[in-house]
Amino acid sequence: MAPESPDDEYLLLQIQEGDNTAFATLVKKHSTKYYNLAFRYMINREAAEDIVQTAFLKLFENPSIWNPKKGVKFTTWFYRIVVNLCLDNKKKYKEIQLPEIFEISDDRPHQEEDALTLEAQSLLAAEIASLPDRQKSALILCFYEGMSHKEAAEILAVSVKALQSLLMRAKERLKTRMKDYLWDTHE
């Protein structure tokens, strides 16, 4: 008898026994989370969808690739799969180049501040995308995915101290690269 709200381990054991309904439940339970992760890497909807589909397809074709006896939670293991696919596929998809300055015509009050905020967010996203892969991965997992340092370190297969170093270098690089822009907008 299946539990009312089955956990990942139960679902995976059912999938290994050929239960397609358990696979559909697992996909439904986690696809949004992994899509968001892939999108933060790829900044491309189609690429993110392809990566998540590929990751789940690998699991569907060979459900025994996740082994509960290794002591790693499914979500941690699957994050690593999705991150690796993102890093492998990054070269396939051209990054969207943002214009240096965009002209916005809007009559709403505060439209200039809104435009500056949008531009700052776009520039920050572009700067994050330009970070070295390991720094970007650390930043995305800890700040966007809300993972603890321990969880993120496990996914990236580094020590917590190495993860903290990656985060520090990423933040310093972003601070340096965004400094001129931030000062220009607040004069």
Short mmCIF file of C-alpha atoms in Angstrom, two decimals:
data_model
loop_
_atom_site.label_atom_id
_atom_site.label_comp_id
_atom_site.label_asym_id
_atom_site.label_seq_id
_atom_site.Cartn_x
_atom_site.Cartn_y
_atom_site.Cartn_z
CA MET A 1 0.00 0.00 0.00
CA ALA A 2 1.44 3.37 -1.04
CA PRO A 3 1.70 6.13 1.57
CA GLU A 4 -0.60 9.17 1.11
CA SER A 5 2.29 11.50 0.37
CA PRO A 6 5.15 9.26 -0.75
CA ASP A 7 8.71 10.43 -0.18
CA ASP A 8 11.32 10.42 -2.91
CA GLU A 9 12.97 7.20 -1.78
CA TYR A 10 9.67 5.32 -1.88
CA LEU A 11 8.89 6.74 -5.35
CA LEU A 12 12.31 5.78 -6.66
CA LEU A 13 11.98 2.23 -5.36
CA GLN A 14 8.60 2.04 -7.13
CA ILE A 15 10.14 3.44 -10.31
CA GLN A 16 12.87 0.79 -10.14
CA GLU A 17 10.08 -1.78 -10.08
CA GLY A 18 8.59 -0.28 -13.28
CA ASP A 19 5.88 1.93 -11.78
CA ASN A 20 5.33 4.73 -14.32
CA THR A 21 2.82 6.47 -12.05
CA ALA A 22 5.53 6.87 -9.40
CA PHE A 23 7.79 8.40 -12.06
CA ALA A 24 5.07 10.88 -13.06
CA THR A 25 4.58 11.78 -9.38
CA LEU A 26 8.32 12.36 -8.91
CA VAL A 27 8.50 14.55 -12.04
CA LYS A 28 5.47 16.59 -10.98
CA LYS A 29 6.89 16.99 -7.48
CA HIS A 30 10.31 18.28 -8.59
CA SER A 31 10.23 19.58 -12.17
CA THR A 32 9.57 23.25 -11.29
CA LYS A 33 12.46 23.35 -8.82
CA TYR A 34 14.91 21.86 -11.30
CA TYR A 35 13.60 23.97 -14.17
CA ASN A 36 14.24 27.12 -12.10
CA LEU A 37 17.76 25.92 -11.37
CA ALA A 38 18.46 25.17 -15.05
CA PHE A 39 16.99 28.49 -16.14
CA ARG A 40 19.31 30.40 -13.77
CA TYR A 41 22.25 28.74 -15.51
CA MET A 42 21.07 28.92 -19.07
CA ILE A 43 18.96 32.12 -19.09
CA ASN A 44 16.99 30.39 -21.84
CA ARG A 45 13.58 28.76 -21.37
CA GLU A 46 13.97 26.11 -24.06
CA ALA A 47 17.46 25.15 -22.90
CA ALA A 48 16.29 24.83 -19.29
CA GLU A 49 13.34 22.66 -20.35
CA ASP A 50 15.62 20.44 -22.46
CA ILE A 51 18.06 19.97 -19.59
CA VAL A 52 15.39 19.01 -17.07
CA GLN A 53 13.76 16.67 -19.58
CA THR A 54 17.14 15.05 -20.31
CA ALA A 55 17.84 14.59 -16.60
CA PHE A 56 14.48 12.95 -15.93
CA LEU A 57 14.79 10.86 -19.09
CA LYS A 58 18.14 9.48 -17.86
CA LEU A 59 16.46 8.51 -14.61
CA PHE A 60 13.48 6.97 -16.43
CA GLU A 61 15.72 4.91 -18.74
CA ASN A 62 17.94 3.71 -15.92
CA PRO A 63 16.22 4.19 -12.52
CA SER A 64 18.89 2.19 -10.72
CA ILE A 65 21.47 4.98 -11.29
CA TRP A 66 20.27 6.50 -8.01
CA ASN A 67 21.36 4.26 -5.19
CA PRO A 68 19.88 4.98 -1.73
CA LYS A 69 22.64 2.92 -0.11
CA LYS A 70 25.18 5.63 -0.97
CA GLY A 71 23.59 7.86 1.67
CA VAL A 72 22.81 10.79 -0.64
CA LYS A 73 19.29 12.21 -0.79
CA PHE A 74 17.64 12.03 -4.18
CA THR A 75 17.26 15.82 -4.39
CA THR A 76 20.96 16.39 -3.71
CA TRP A 77 21.94 13.77 -6.26
CA PHE A 78 19.52 15.13 -8.88
CA TYR A 79 20.70 18.73 -8.32
CA ARG A 80 24.19 17.51 -9.22
CA ILE A 81 22.84 15.83 -12.38
CA VAL A 82 21.05 19.03 -13.48
CA VAL A 83 24.04 21.28 -12.65
CA ASN A 84 26.38 19.03 -14.63
CA LEU A 85 24.01 19.00 -17.61
CA CYS A 86 23.80 22.81 -17.46
CA LEU A 87 27.57 23.15 -17.43
CA ASP A 88 27.93 20.64 -20.28
CA ASN A 89 25.25 22.32 -22.41
CA LYS A 90 26.22 25.92 -21.72
CA LYS A 91 28.29 26.10 -24.90
CA LYS A 92 25.38 24.93 -27.10
CA TYR A 93 23.19 27.91 -26.37
CA LYS A 94 24.24 31.46 -27.15
CA GLU A 95 23.79 33.79 -24.25
CA ILE A 96 21.41 36.66 -24.84
CA GLN A 97 23.34 39.89 -25.21
CA LEU A 98 21.67 42.79 -23.47
CA PRO A 99 21.88 46.22 -25.07
CA GLU A 100 24.25 48.69 -23.41
CA ILE A 101 21.46 51.23 -22.90
CA PHE A 102 17.83 50.71 -23.45
CA GLU A 103 15.33 53.44 -24.18
CA ILE A 104 12.04 53.11 -22.39
CA SER A 105 9.05 55.29 -23.01
CA ASP A 106 6.54 55.13 -20.19
CA ASP A 107 4.21 57.74 -18.71
CA ARG A 108 3.63 55.99 -15.39
CA PRO A 109 4.93 57.67 -12.22
CA HIS A 110 8.31 56.31 -11.09
CA GLN A 111 8.93 54.79 -14.53
CA GLU A 112 12.53 56.01 -14.52
CA GLU A 113 13.26 54.29 -11.20
CA ASP A 114 11.53 51.14 -12.43
CA ALA A 115 13.63 51.21 -15.61
CA LEU A 116 16.83 51.63 -13.58
CA THR A 117 15.87 48.74 -11.32
CA LEU A 118 15.12 46.54 -14.32
CA GLU A 119 18.42 47.53 -15.94
CA ALA A 120 20.34 46.80 -12.72
CA GLN A 121 18.67 43.38 -12.45
CA SER A 122 19.54 42.62 -16.08
CA LEU A 123 23.13 43.70 -15.60
CA LEU A 124 23.44 41.64 -12.42
CA ALA A 125 22.01 38.58 -14.23
CA ALA A 126 24.56 39.10 -17.03
CA GLU A 127 27.40 39.44 -14.52
CA ILE A 128 26.32 36.29 -12.68
CA ALA A 129 26.18 34.47 -16.02
CA SER A 130 29.77 35.55 -16.73
CA LEU A 131 31.15 34.16 -13.45
CA PRO A 132 33.39 31.09 -13.62
CA ASP A 133 31.24 27.93 -13.48
CA ARG A 134 32.11 26.89 -9.93
CA GLN A 135 31.52 30.39 -8.52
CA LYS A 136 28.23 30.69 -10.41
CA SER A 137 27.14 27.25 -9.17
CA ALA A 138 27.90 28.13 -5.56
CA LEU A 139 26.03 31.44 -5.85
CA ILE A 140 22.97 29.93 -7.54
CA LEU A 141 22.68 27.02 -5.12
CA CYS A 142 23.12 29.09 -1.95
CA PHE A 143 21.37 32.34 -2.80
CA TYR A 144 18.75 31.45 -5.41
CA GLU A 145 18.00 27.86 -4.39
CA GLY A 146 18.32 28.65 -0.67
CA MET A 147 20.54 25.69 0.13
CA SER A 148 22.77 25.47 3.16
CA HIS A 149 26.51 25.59 2.59
CA LYS A 150 26.69 21.92 3.49
CA GLU A 151 24.07 20.91 0.89
CA ALA A 152 25.63 23.04 -1.85
CA ALA A 153 29.10 21.72 -1.05
CA GLU A 154 27.77 18.17 -1.32
CA ILE A 155 26.24 18.87 -4.74
CA LEU A 156 29.42 20.51 -6.03
CA ALA A 157 31.60 17.79 -4.45
CA VAL A 158 33.73 20.30 -2.52
CA SER A 159 34.33 21.00 1.15
CA VAL A 160 32.23 23.60 2.96
CA LYS A 161 35.36 25.76 3.29
CA ALA A 162 35.96 25.56 -0.49
CA LEU A 163 32.31 26.49 -1.11
CA GLN A 164 32.62 29.51 1.18
CA SER A 165 35.72 30.56 -0.73
CA LEU A 166 33.85 30.26 -4.04
CA LEU A 167 31.02 32.38 -2.66
CA MET A 168 33.41 35.02 -1.36
CA ARG A 169 35.21 35.26 -4.72
CA ALA A 170 31.90 35.43 -6.60
CA LYS A 171 30.57 38.21 -4.35
CA GLU A 172 33.81 40.18 -4.61
CA ARG A 173 33.80 39.90 -8.40
CA LEU A 174 30.16 40.99 -8.61
CA LYS A 175 30.77 43.86 -6.21
CA THR A 176 33.74 45.07 -8.28
CA ARG A 177 31.94 44.68 -11.62
CA MET A 178 28.72 46.35 -10.41
CA LYS A 179 30.40 49.12 -8.37
CA ASP A 180 30.56 51.67 -11.17
CA TYR A 181 26.96 51.08 -12.16
CA LEU A 182 25.66 51.31 -8.61
CA TRP A 183 27.54 54.55 -7.97
CA ASP A 184 26.33 56.09 -11.25
CA THR A 185 22.67 55.49 -10.43
CA HIS A 186 22.79 56.88 -6.89
CA GLU A 187 24.57 60.17 -7.45
#
